[in-house]
């Protein structure tokens, strides 16, 4: 509900001639945080929708559990569709040179137009890359268009979700926004150090729909064509011309779920570094990483963008007497396979390998040096209990059922009084908040290894960490 209060406030002020420019700037920055969360959830839902379709498309009879997942997924899709439409409507008018809009600072106006454009493109991408899978399947189409009282879903909702995709008017509005952004491209590049602008511009460039709708020749030729032309173009663009479902699904797990990266991490595929870390790491070490080449790194406050916990090897867990504990036993195969990093991703809390984790540029290893054997066992089991939780798109440390990456440390190390930040009424913890504990008086946490820009920092690593984090 708080999200929509911000929407309404911004929409009202957006057309108020008496509104101060600072009001626009402040409200836009606040809404941008909410918009980023909505986009993160959109990417995760898109990925889950494609995965679930792959699982059930040839199932003879859907189970009760499948029906619940299908209904909940549709409900989540409609909720996010509504949220994106409000973002779209809040800023769409900023493309036009009205008297009120002319009062806006150029940077603020561009950010607003980019929010509206990205919301529009996300709606197109969601439909073409995920929703259409269900719509073109006769059985799933019938189920989702029937309605479901338990989800308060009316009839024909799946059909209605594609109405905007059919609209030539919507395509014209998107084209106007694209033209506006293209006209300001030089200014955008000059402002490359603005993280908010960089995030929004990169997000726009990730959309497969952008390049289809940007094609002026096809746009003018097919302005009033059937929507299937655009659908076919978007899917073909995304799959590089391929039509089979396997290629399609593989594509969705790439740039369309928002994990586009411009290159590999500088610590990726470095056997010597991985070998060093495997001998250096101890159970419950906190791993902080930075990936400046990924979109998700743009708006995370501070230097580091992600946190994880090293669970420990089989030998270490045996020595601690918890290898056969019920909280550890389900993960025996993964641990024996070298997967010992517990981290919260969009798809939920997973246990992954060091090799997969090392697609990064920077790595800080933070260790709690004041744990008794009893506390170590308790904290390892608590870490294992986080596996399987859903991702917390609201970044709220008081949320129990869902969790974000840095919240794992917050939940596990309960003997520490963690610094948090209050954002839009919620208390959050960032990876850099974890680093703060290293620099406090009589710290319980210490830096045991630090890699920056792909290289180990062996001369005054703590001072280098302080310089990079501003602590």
Short mmCIF file of C-alpha atoms in Angstrom, two decimals:
data_model
loop_
_atom_site.label_atom_id
_atom_site.label_comp_id
_atom_site.label_asym_id
_atom_site.label_seq_id
_atom_site.Cartn_x
_atom_site.Cartn_y
_atom_site.Cartn_z
CA UNK A 1 0.00 0.00 0.00
CA UNK A 2 2.85 2.43 0.78
CA UNK A 3 4.08 2.04 -2.78
CA UNK A 4 0.78 3.27 -4.18
CA UNK A 5 0.66 6.22 -1.78
CA UNK A 6 3.95 7.40 -3.27
CA UNK A 7 2.53 6.88 -6.77
CA UNK A 8 -0.55 8.98 -6.07
CA UNK A 9 1.45 11.75 -4.40
CA UNK A 10 3.82 11.93 -7.34
CA UNK A 11 1.07 11.80 -9.95
CA UNK A 12 -0.73 14.72 -8.29
CA UNK A 13 2.38 16.84 -7.92
CA UNK A 14 3.50 16.05 -11.46
CA UNK A 15 0.90 18.42 -12.91
CA UNK A 16 0.86 21.08 -10.20
CA UNK A 17 2.27 24.36 -11.49
CA UNK A 18 2.97 25.51 -7.93
CA UNK A 19 5.06 22.45 -7.05
CA UNK A 20 8.70 23.11 -6.28
CA UNK A 21 11.43 21.50 -8.37
CA UNK A 22 12.95 20.08 -5.18
CA UNK A 23 9.64 18.29 -4.54
CA UNK A 24 9.89 16.60 -7.92
CA UNK A 25 13.50 15.57 -7.29
CA UNK A 26 12.79 14.21 -3.82
CA UNK A 27 9.69 12.30 -4.83
CA UNK A 28 11.32 10.89 -7.94
CA UNK A 29 14.29 9.54 -5.96
CA UNK A 30 11.93 7.96 -3.44
CA UNK A 31 9.83 6.41 -6.15
CA UNK A 32 12.90 5.18 -8.00
CA UNK A 33 13.78 2.96 -5.03
CA UNK A 34 10.29 1.49 -5.15
CA UNK A 35 10.53 1.15 -8.93
CA UNK A 36 13.78 -0.78 -8.66
CA UNK A 37 12.14 -3.20 -6.22
CA UNK A 38 9.20 -3.65 -8.59
CA UNK A 39 11.58 -4.37 -11.47
CA UNK A 40 13.56 -6.88 -9.40
CA UNK A 41 10.33 -8.67 -8.55
CA UNK A 42 9.27 -8.52 -12.20
CA UNK A 43 12.48 -10.19 -13.35
CA UNK A 44 12.12 -12.90 -10.71
CA UNK A 45 8.48 -13.54 -11.60
CA UNK A 46 9.31 -13.72 -15.30
CA UNK A 47 12.02 -16.28 -14.62
CA UNK A 48 9.73 -18.31 -12.36
CA UNK A 49 6.90 -18.21 -14.92
CA UNK A 50 9.09 -19.60 -17.68
CA UNK A 51 10.57 -22.28 -15.41
CA UNK A 52 7.12 -23.36 -14.26
CA UNK A 53 5.81 -23.47 -17.82
CA UNK A 54 8.70 -25.71 -18.79
CA UNK A 55 7.80 -28.01 -15.90
CA UNK A 56 4.05 -28.35 -16.56
CA UNK A 57 3.51 -27.83 -20.29
CA UNK A 58 3.46 -31.58 -21.03
CA UNK A 59 2.02 -32.77 -17.69
CA UNK A 60 -1.11 -34.87 -18.43
CA UNK A 61 -2.96 -33.69 -15.31
CA UNK A 62 -2.04 -30.71 -13.17
CA UNK A 63 -1.72 -31.48 -9.46
CA UNK A 64 -3.41 -29.43 -6.77
CA UNK A 65 -0.05 -27.91 -5.92
CA UNK A 66 0.47 -26.98 -9.58
CA UNK A 67 -2.93 -25.29 -9.65
CA UNK A 68 -2.08 -23.23 -6.56
CA UNK A 69 1.28 -22.16 -8.03
CA UNK A 70 -0.42 -21.30 -11.32
CA UNK A 71 -3.06 -19.20 -9.57
CA UNK A 72 -0.57 -17.43 -7.32
CA UNK A 73 1.68 -16.70 -10.28
CA UNK A 74 -1.19 -15.15 -12.20
CA UNK A 75 -2.15 -13.10 -9.15
CA UNK A 76 1.44 -11.84 -8.78
CA UNK A 77 1.56 -11.02 -12.50
CA UNK A 78 -1.61 -8.94 -12.31
CA UNK A 79 -0.39 -7.12 -9.20
CA UNK A 80 2.92 -6.20 -10.82
CA UNK A 81 1.23 -5.30 -14.08
CA UNK A 82 -0.93 -2.83 -12.17
CA UNK A 83 2.12 -1.38 -10.40
CA UNK A 84 4.03 -0.94 -13.67
CA UNK A 85 1.05 0.75 -15.29
CA UNK A 86 0.94 3.31 -12.49
CA UNK A 87 4.65 4.06 -12.94
CA UNK A 88 3.98 4.39 -16.66
CA UNK A 89 1.10 6.81 -16.15
CA UNK A 90 2.92 8.88 -13.52
CA UNK A 91 5.59 10.11 -15.95
CA UNK A 92 4.26 9.55 -19.45
CA UNK A 93 3.27 13.19 -19.83
CA UNK A 94 6.82 14.40 -19.14
CA UNK A 95 7.68 13.69 -22.78
CA UNK A 96 5.49 16.61 -23.88
CA UNK A 97 6.75 20.20 -23.66
CA UNK A 98 3.93 21.57 -21.53
CA UNK A 99 4.45 24.62 -19.35
CA UNK A 100 4.53 22.54 -16.16
CA UNK A 101 7.00 20.05 -17.59
CA UNK A 102 9.33 22.83 -18.77
CA UNK A 103 9.82 23.81 -15.11
CA UNK A 104 11.55 20.52 -14.41
CA UNK A 105 15.30 20.17 -14.28
CA UNK A 106 16.55 18.38 -17.40
CA UNK A 107 18.05 15.48 -15.44
CA UNK A 108 14.89 14.98 -13.39
CA UNK A 109 12.72 15.03 -16.48
CA UNK A 110 14.88 12.46 -18.27
CA UNK A 111 14.76 10.15 -15.24
CA UNK A 112 10.99 10.45 -15.10
CA UNK A 113 10.60 9.63 -18.79
CA UNK A 114 12.96 6.67 -18.37
CA UNK A 115 10.86 5.31 -15.51
CA UNK A 116 7.73 5.49 -17.68
CA UNK A 117 9.54 4.00 -20.67
CA UNK A 118 11.06 1.16 -18.65
CA UNK A 119 7.68 0.35 -17.12
CA UNK A 120 6.17 0.20 -20.62
CA UNK A 121 8.98 -1.95 -21.98
CA UNK A 122 8.73 -4.30 -19.00
CA UNK A 123 5.03 -4.81 -19.72
CA UNK A 124 5.85 -5.65 -23.34
CA UNK A 125 8.69 -7.99 -22.36
CA UNK A 126 6.61 -9.73 -19.71
CA UNK A 127 3.86 -10.45 -22.19
CA UNK A 128 6.05 -11.52 -25.09
CA UNK A 129 8.53 -13.56 -23.08
CA UNK A 130 6.39 -15.14 -20.37
CA UNK A 131 2.63 -14.49 -20.43
CA UNK A 132 2.30 -15.47 -24.08
CA UNK A 133 3.64 -18.95 -23.26
CA UNK A 134 0.55 -19.54 -21.16
CA UNK A 135 -1.81 -17.79 -23.55
CA UNK A 136 -0.83 -19.92 -26.53
CA UNK A 137 -1.25 -23.16 -24.52
CA UNK A 138 -4.98 -24.06 -24.85
CA UNK A 139 -5.24 -25.85 -21.51
CA UNK A 140 -3.41 -23.21 -19.45
CA UNK A 141 -5.22 -20.43 -21.32
CA UNK A 142 -8.58 -21.92 -20.37
CA UNK A 143 -7.60 -22.36 -16.71
CA UNK A 144 -6.27 -18.83 -16.26
CA UNK A 145 -9.15 -17.17 -18.12
CA UNK A 146 -11.77 -19.03 -16.09
CA UNK A 147 -11.23 -16.97 -12.97
CA UNK A 148 -10.61 -18.12 -9.40
CA UNK A 149 -12.54 -16.90 -6.38
CA UNK A 150 -9.77 -18.01 -3.99
CA UNK A 151 -7.46 -15.47 -5.67
CA UNK A 152 -10.23 -12.93 -6.28
CA UNK A 153 -9.45 -13.25 -9.99
CA UNK A 154 -12.21 -12.52 -12.48
CA UNK A 155 -12.79 -14.18 -15.84
CA UNK A 156 -10.66 -13.32 -18.89
CA UNK A 157 -7.82 -11.79 -16.84
CA UNK A 158 -5.16 -13.52 -18.94
CA UNK A 159 -6.74 -12.14 -22.10
CA UNK A 160 -6.99 -8.65 -20.59
CA UNK A 161 -3.32 -8.71 -19.60
CA UNK A 162 -2.43 -8.70 -23.30
CA UNK A 163 -4.71 -5.83 -24.31
CA UNK A 164 -1.97 -3.22 -23.97
CA UNK A 165 0.24 -5.24 -26.26
CA UNK A 166 -2.39 -4.96 -29.00
CA UNK A 167 -2.67 -1.17 -28.75
CA UNK A 168 -1.14 0.93 -31.53
CA UNK A 169 -1.68 3.99 -29.29
CA UNK A 170 0.60 2.48 -26.65
CA UNK A 171 3.23 1.78 -29.27
CA UNK A 172 3.08 5.41 -30.40
CA UNK A 173 3.58 6.64 -26.82
CA UNK A 174 6.56 4.35 -26.33
CA UNK A 175 8.02 5.54 -29.62
CA UNK A 176 7.68 9.17 -28.46
CA UNK A 177 9.53 8.36 -25.24
CA UNK A 178 12.29 6.55 -27.15
CA UNK A 179 12.67 9.56 -29.47
CA UNK A 180 12.92 11.87 -26.43
CA UNK A 181 15.65 9.75 -24.84
CA UNK A 182 17.55 9.49 -28.13
CA UNK A 183 17.48 13.28 -28.43
CA UNK A 184 19.07 13.54 -24.97
CA UNK A 185 21.65 10.79 -25.47
CA UNK A 186 24.66 13.13 -25.40
CA UNK A 187 23.51 14.67 -22.12
CA UNK A 188 22.88 11.19 -20.66
CA UNK A 189 26.42 10.12 -21.50
CA UNK A 190 27.80 13.31 -19.94
CA UNK A 191 25.93 12.42 -16.73
CA UNK A 192 27.26 8.84 -16.64
CA UNK A 193 28.36 9.22 -13.00
CA UNK A 194 24.76 9.63 -11.85
CA UNK A 195 23.90 6.14 -10.57
CA UNK A 196 20.14 6.62 -10.85
CA UNK A 197 20.39 7.71 -14.47
CA UNK A 198 22.89 4.95 -15.29
CA UNK A 199 20.56 2.34 -13.82
CA UNK A 200 17.52 3.56 -15.76
CA UNK A 201 19.39 3.94 -19.05
CA UNK A 202 21.01 0.50 -18.76
CA UNK A 203 17.68 -1.04 -17.81
CA UNK A 204 16.13 0.42 -20.96
CA UNK A 205 18.91 -0.96 -23.16
CA UNK A 206 18.33 -4.47 -21.77
CA UNK A 207 14.79 -4.71 -23.11
CA UNK A 208 14.30 -6.84 -26.25
CA UNK A 209 11.16 -4.81 -26.96
CA UNK A 210 13.20 -1.60 -27.21
CA UNK A 211 15.00 -2.65 -30.37
CA UNK A 212 11.82 -3.82 -32.06
CA UNK A 213 9.86 -0.67 -31.22
CA UNK A 214 12.87 1.50 -32.07
CA UNK A 215 13.07 0.17 -35.63
CA UNK A 216 11.55 3.16 -37.38
CA UNK A 217 10.91 1.43 -40.71
CA UNK A 218 9.06 -1.47 -39.13
CA UNK A 219 7.30 0.84 -36.69
CA UNK A 220 5.82 3.07 -39.41
CA UNK A 221 5.02 0.15 -41.67
CA UNK A 222 3.27 -1.84 -38.98
CA UNK A 223 1.84 0.89 -36.74
CA UNK A 224 -1.68 -0.50 -37.05
CA UNK A 225 -0.75 -4.12 -37.66
CA UNK A 226 -1.89 -7.06 -35.62
CA UNK A 227 0.08 -7.37 -32.40
CA UNK A 228 1.43 -10.75 -33.49
CA UNK A 229 3.89 -8.93 -35.74
CA UNK A 230 5.49 -7.30 -32.69
CA UNK A 231 5.28 -10.47 -30.67
CA UNK A 232 7.07 -12.42 -33.36
CA UNK A 233 9.72 -9.70 -33.74
CA UNK A 234 10.42 -9.51 -29.98
CA UNK A 235 10.66 -13.26 -29.59
CA UNK A 236 12.81 -13.57 -32.70
CA UNK A 237 15.08 -10.77 -31.52
CA UNK A 238 15.47 -12.39 -28.12
CA UNK A 239 16.17 -15.86 -29.48
CA UNK A 240 18.31 -14.62 -32.37
CA UNK A 241 15.83 -16.08 -34.82
CA UNK A 242 15.30 -19.42 -33.07
CA UNK A 243 11.77 -20.67 -32.52
CA UNK A 244 12.06 -23.76 -30.35
CA UNK A 245 10.99 -23.61 -26.72
CA UNK A 246 14.34 -24.74 -25.32
CA UNK A 247 16.18 -21.80 -26.89
CA UNK A 248 13.38 -19.50 -25.82
CA UNK A 249 13.59 -20.58 -22.19
CA UNK A 250 17.38 -20.36 -22.18
CA UNK A 251 17.13 -16.81 -23.46
CA UNK A 252 14.79 -15.76 -20.66
CA UNK A 253 17.40 -16.80 -18.12
CA UNK A 254 19.79 -14.32 -19.76
CA UNK A 255 19.27 -10.64 -20.33
CA UNK A 256 15.48 -10.69 -20.01
CA UNK A 257 15.63 -11.50 -16.30
CA UNK A 258 17.77 -8.47 -15.63
CA UNK A 259 21.14 -10.10 -15.04
CA UNK A 260 22.85 -8.62 -18.06
CA UNK A 261 26.56 -8.17 -17.58
CA UNK A 262 28.91 -6.38 -19.93
CA UNK A 263 31.78 -8.80 -19.20
CA UNK A 264 32.93 -11.52 -16.84
CA UNK A 265 34.22 -10.66 -13.39
CA UNK A 266 37.95 -10.14 -12.99
CA UNK A 267 38.11 -12.90 -10.35
CA UNK A 268 36.21 -15.35 -12.53
CA UNK A 269 37.93 -18.58 -13.55
CA UNK A 270 41.05 -17.93 -11.47
CA UNK A 271 42.02 -21.42 -10.21
CA UNK A 272 44.88 -20.18 -8.00
CA UNK A 273 42.66 -17.68 -6.21
CA UNK A 274 39.89 -20.25 -5.76
CA UNK A 275 42.40 -22.76 -4.37
CA UNK A 276 43.68 -20.13 -1.93
CA UNK A 277 40.17 -19.29 -0.76
CA UNK A 278 39.23 -22.93 -0.23
CA UNK A 279 42.10 -23.28 2.24
CA UNK A 280 41.54 -19.84 3.78
CA UNK A 281 37.78 -19.80 4.32
CA UNK A 282 36.28 -21.01 7.59
CA UNK A 283 32.66 -21.76 8.52
CA UNK A 284 30.52 -18.61 8.85
CA UNK A 285 32.92 -16.33 6.98
CA UNK A 286 30.95 -13.49 5.40
CA UNK A 287 31.72 -12.89 1.72
CA UNK A 288 31.11 -9.41 0.31
CA UNK A 289 31.40 -8.86 -3.43
CA UNK A 290 31.22 -6.12 -6.03
CA UNK A 291 30.12 -6.54 -9.65
CA UNK A 292 30.23 -3.10 -11.30
CA UNK A 293 29.49 -4.71 -14.67
CA UNK A 294 25.98 -5.77 -13.63
CA UNK A 295 22.82 -3.68 -13.62
CA UNK A 296 21.90 -4.73 -10.09
CA UNK A 297 25.04 -3.03 -8.73
CA UNK A 298 23.98 0.43 -9.89
CA UNK A 299 21.54 1.44 -7.16
CA UNK A 300 22.80 -0.57 -4.18
CA UNK A 301 24.20 2.00 -1.73
CA UNK A 302 27.89 1.75 -0.96
CA UNK A 303 30.81 -0.11 -2.49
CA UNK A 304 29.70 -3.73 -2.16
CA UNK A 305 26.57 -5.07 -3.80
CA UNK A 306 26.08 -8.57 -2.39
CA UNK A 307 26.74 -10.66 0.71
CA UNK A 308 26.87 -14.40 1.36
CA UNK A 309 27.99 -16.86 4.06
CA UNK A 310 30.45 -19.75 3.75
CA UNK A 311 28.76 -22.74 5.39
CA UNK A 312 31.83 -24.94 5.76
CA UNK A 313 33.19 -28.18 4.30
CA UNK A 314 31.99 -31.68 5.08
CA UNK A 315 35.08 -32.30 7.20
CA UNK A 316 34.53 -29.12 9.22
CA UNK A 317 30.86 -29.90 9.80
CA UNK A 318 31.76 -33.43 10.93
CA UNK A 319 34.35 -32.02 13.36
CA UNK A 320 31.69 -29.69 14.75
CA UNK A 321 29.36 -32.65 15.23
CA UNK A 322 26.54 -31.30 13.04
CA UNK A 323 27.04 -33.12 9.72
CA UNK A 324 24.10 -35.42 10.45
CA UNK A 325 21.91 -32.72 11.97
CA UNK A 326 18.42 -32.55 10.35
CA UNK A 327 19.11 -28.97 9.20
CA UNK A 328 22.29 -30.05 7.37
CA UNK A 329 21.36 -33.51 6.11
CA UNK A 330 19.21 -32.32 3.15
CA UNK A 331 22.25 -30.50 1.73
CA UNK A 332 24.76 -33.37 1.93
CA UNK A 333 24.83 -33.84 -1.88
CA UNK A 334 25.41 -30.13 -2.54
CA UNK A 335 28.12 -29.76 0.11
CA UNK A 336 29.90 -32.90 -1.10
CA UNK A 337 29.71 -31.42 -4.60
CA UNK A 338 31.54 -28.29 -3.43
CA UNK A 339 28.55 -26.01 -2.94
CA UNK A 340 29.08 -24.26 0.39
CA UNK A 341 28.08 -20.64 -0.20
CA UNK A 342 24.64 -19.65 1.10
CA UNK A 343 23.29 -16.57 -0.69
CA UNK A 344 19.96 -14.87 -1.35
CA UNK A 345 19.25 -14.45 -5.06
CA UNK A 346 16.10 -13.31 -6.86
CA UNK A 347 15.05 -16.94 -7.12
CA UNK A 348 15.44 -17.39 -3.36
CA UNK A 349 18.14 -18.47 -0.92
CA UNK A 350 20.43 -21.05 -2.54
CA UNK A 351 23.59 -22.99 -1.72
CA UNK A 352 26.14 -22.45 -4.50
CA UNK A 353 29.74 -23.19 -5.41
CA UNK A 354 32.72 -20.90 -5.01
CA UNK A 355 33.41 -21.14 -8.75
CA UNK A 356 29.96 -19.75 -9.57
CA UNK A 357 30.24 -17.05 -6.91
CA UNK A 358 33.59 -15.76 -8.19
CA UNK A 359 32.16 -13.98 -11.26
CA UNK A 360 33.02 -10.75 -9.46
CA UNK A 361 35.64 -7.96 -9.35
CA UNK A 362 36.01 -7.39 -5.59
CA UNK A 363 35.82 -9.78 -2.64
CA UNK A 364 36.13 -9.09 1.08
CA UNK A 365 36.21 -11.96 3.56
CA UNK A 366 34.87 -10.90 6.96
CA UNK A 367 35.27 -13.21 9.97
CA UNK A 368 33.66 -13.26 13.42
CA UNK A 369 36.59 -13.92 15.77
CA UNK A 370 34.68 -14.27 19.02
CA UNK A 371 32.47 -17.31 18.49
CA UNK A 372 32.44 -20.24 20.88
CA UNK A 373 32.03 -23.76 19.51
CA UNK A 374 28.42 -23.73 20.67
CA UNK A 375 27.70 -20.43 18.91
CA UNK A 376 29.46 -21.65 15.76
CA UNK A 377 27.25 -24.74 15.60
CA UNK A 378 24.12 -22.72 16.31
CA UNK A 379 24.92 -20.09 13.68
CA UNK A 380 25.77 -22.68 11.00
CA UNK A 381 22.43 -24.40 11.57
CA UNK A 382 20.67 -21.04 11.47
CA UNK A 383 22.39 -20.31 8.15
CA UNK A 384 21.21 -23.63 6.72
CA UNK A 385 17.65 -22.86 7.80
CA UNK A 386 17.64 -19.80 5.54
CA UNK A 387 18.04 -21.98 2.42
CA UNK A 388 14.81 -22.09 0.47
CA UNK A 389 13.41 -18.78 1.74
CA UNK A 390 12.01 -16.37 -0.83
CA UNK A 391 13.81 -13.17 -1.78
CA UNK A 392 12.72 -10.05 0.11
CA UNK A 393 11.98 -7.49 -2.59
CA UNK A 394 11.06 -4.95 0.11
CA UNK A 395 14.53 -5.20 1.74
CA UNK A 396 12.97 -5.17 5.22
CA UNK A 397 15.08 -6.68 8.04
CA UNK A 398 11.92 -7.27 10.08
CA UNK A 399 10.46 -9.58 7.41
CA UNK A 400 10.82 -13.18 8.64
CA UNK A 401 9.67 -15.34 5.72
CA UNK A 402 11.66 -13.55 3.03
CA UNK A 403 15.26 -12.42 3.03
CA UNK A 404 17.70 -10.33 1.01
CA UNK A 405 21.43 -11.06 0.72
CA UNK A 406 22.82 -8.89 3.52
CA UNK A 407 19.93 -9.86 5.81
CA UNK A 408 21.45 -13.34 6.10
CA UNK A 409 24.24 -11.92 8.27
CA UNK A 410 21.67 -9.88 10.21
CA UNK A 411 19.60 -13.00 10.95
CA UNK A 412 22.50 -15.38 11.63
CA UNK A 413 24.84 -13.30 13.82
CA UNK A 414 22.37 -12.35 16.52
CA UNK A 415 25.10 -11.42 19.02
CA UNK A 416 25.95 -8.36 16.92
CA UNK A 417 24.12 -5.05 16.96
CA UNK A 418 24.01 -4.37 13.22
CA UNK A 419 23.77 -0.84 11.80
CA UNK A 420 20.71 -0.36 9.59
CA UNK A 421 19.21 2.39 7.47
CA UNK A 422 15.59 3.51 7.34
CA UNK A 423 14.24 3.85 3.81
CA UNK A 424 10.59 4.56 3.02
CA UNK A 425 9.47 3.36 6.44
CA UNK A 426 11.50 0.13 6.38
CA UNK A 427 14.75 -0.74 8.13
CA UNK A 428 17.31 -2.16 5.71
CA UNK A 429 20.86 -3.44 5.92
CA UNK A 430 23.33 -3.12 3.05
CA UNK A 431 26.62 -4.99 2.48
CA UNK A 432 28.52 -1.84 3.43
CA UNK A 433 26.66 -1.80 6.76
CA UNK A 434 28.35 -5.15 7.43
CA UNK A 435 31.75 -3.61 6.66
CA UNK A 436 31.09 -0.88 9.24
CA UNK A 437 31.39 -3.48 12.02
CA UNK A 438 35.04 -4.07 11.03
CA UNK A 439 35.90 -0.45 11.83
CA UNK A 440 34.12 -0.09 15.18
CA UNK A 441 35.92 0.09 18.51
CA UNK A 442 36.83 -3.39 19.79
CA UNK A 443 35.35 -5.03 16.69
CA UNK A 444 34.18 -8.64 16.76
CA UNK A 445 34.54 -8.81 12.98
CA UNK A 446 37.83 -8.63 11.10
CA UNK A 447 38.94 -8.50 7.47
CA UNK A 448 40.89 -11.68 6.66
CA UNK A 449 41.26 -11.33 2.87
CA UNK A 450 40.56 -8.60 0.33
CA UNK A 451 40.63 -8.62 -3.46
CA UNK A 452 40.05 -5.44 -5.44
CA UNK A 453 39.74 -5.07 -9.20
CA UNK A 454 40.73 -8.71 -9.66
CA UNK A 455 43.92 -8.53 -7.55
CA UNK A 456 44.69 -9.45 -3.96
CA UNK A 457 45.33 -6.45 -1.71
CA UNK A 458 48.24 -7.53 0.50
CA UNK A 459 49.50 -4.09 1.54
CA UNK A 460 47.32 -2.44 4.19
CA UNK A 461 44.12 -4.16 3.00
CA UNK A 462 42.03 -2.70 5.82
CA UNK A 463 43.05 0.84 4.91
CA UNK A 464 42.27 0.15 1.24
CA UNK A 465 38.86 -1.18 2.25
CA UNK A 466 38.25 1.95 4.31
CA UNK A 467 39.17 4.17 1.36
CA UNK A 468 36.78 2.36 -1.00
CA UNK A 469 33.86 2.30 1.41
CA UNK A 470 34.39 5.77 2.84
CA UNK A 471 34.67 4.45 6.40
#
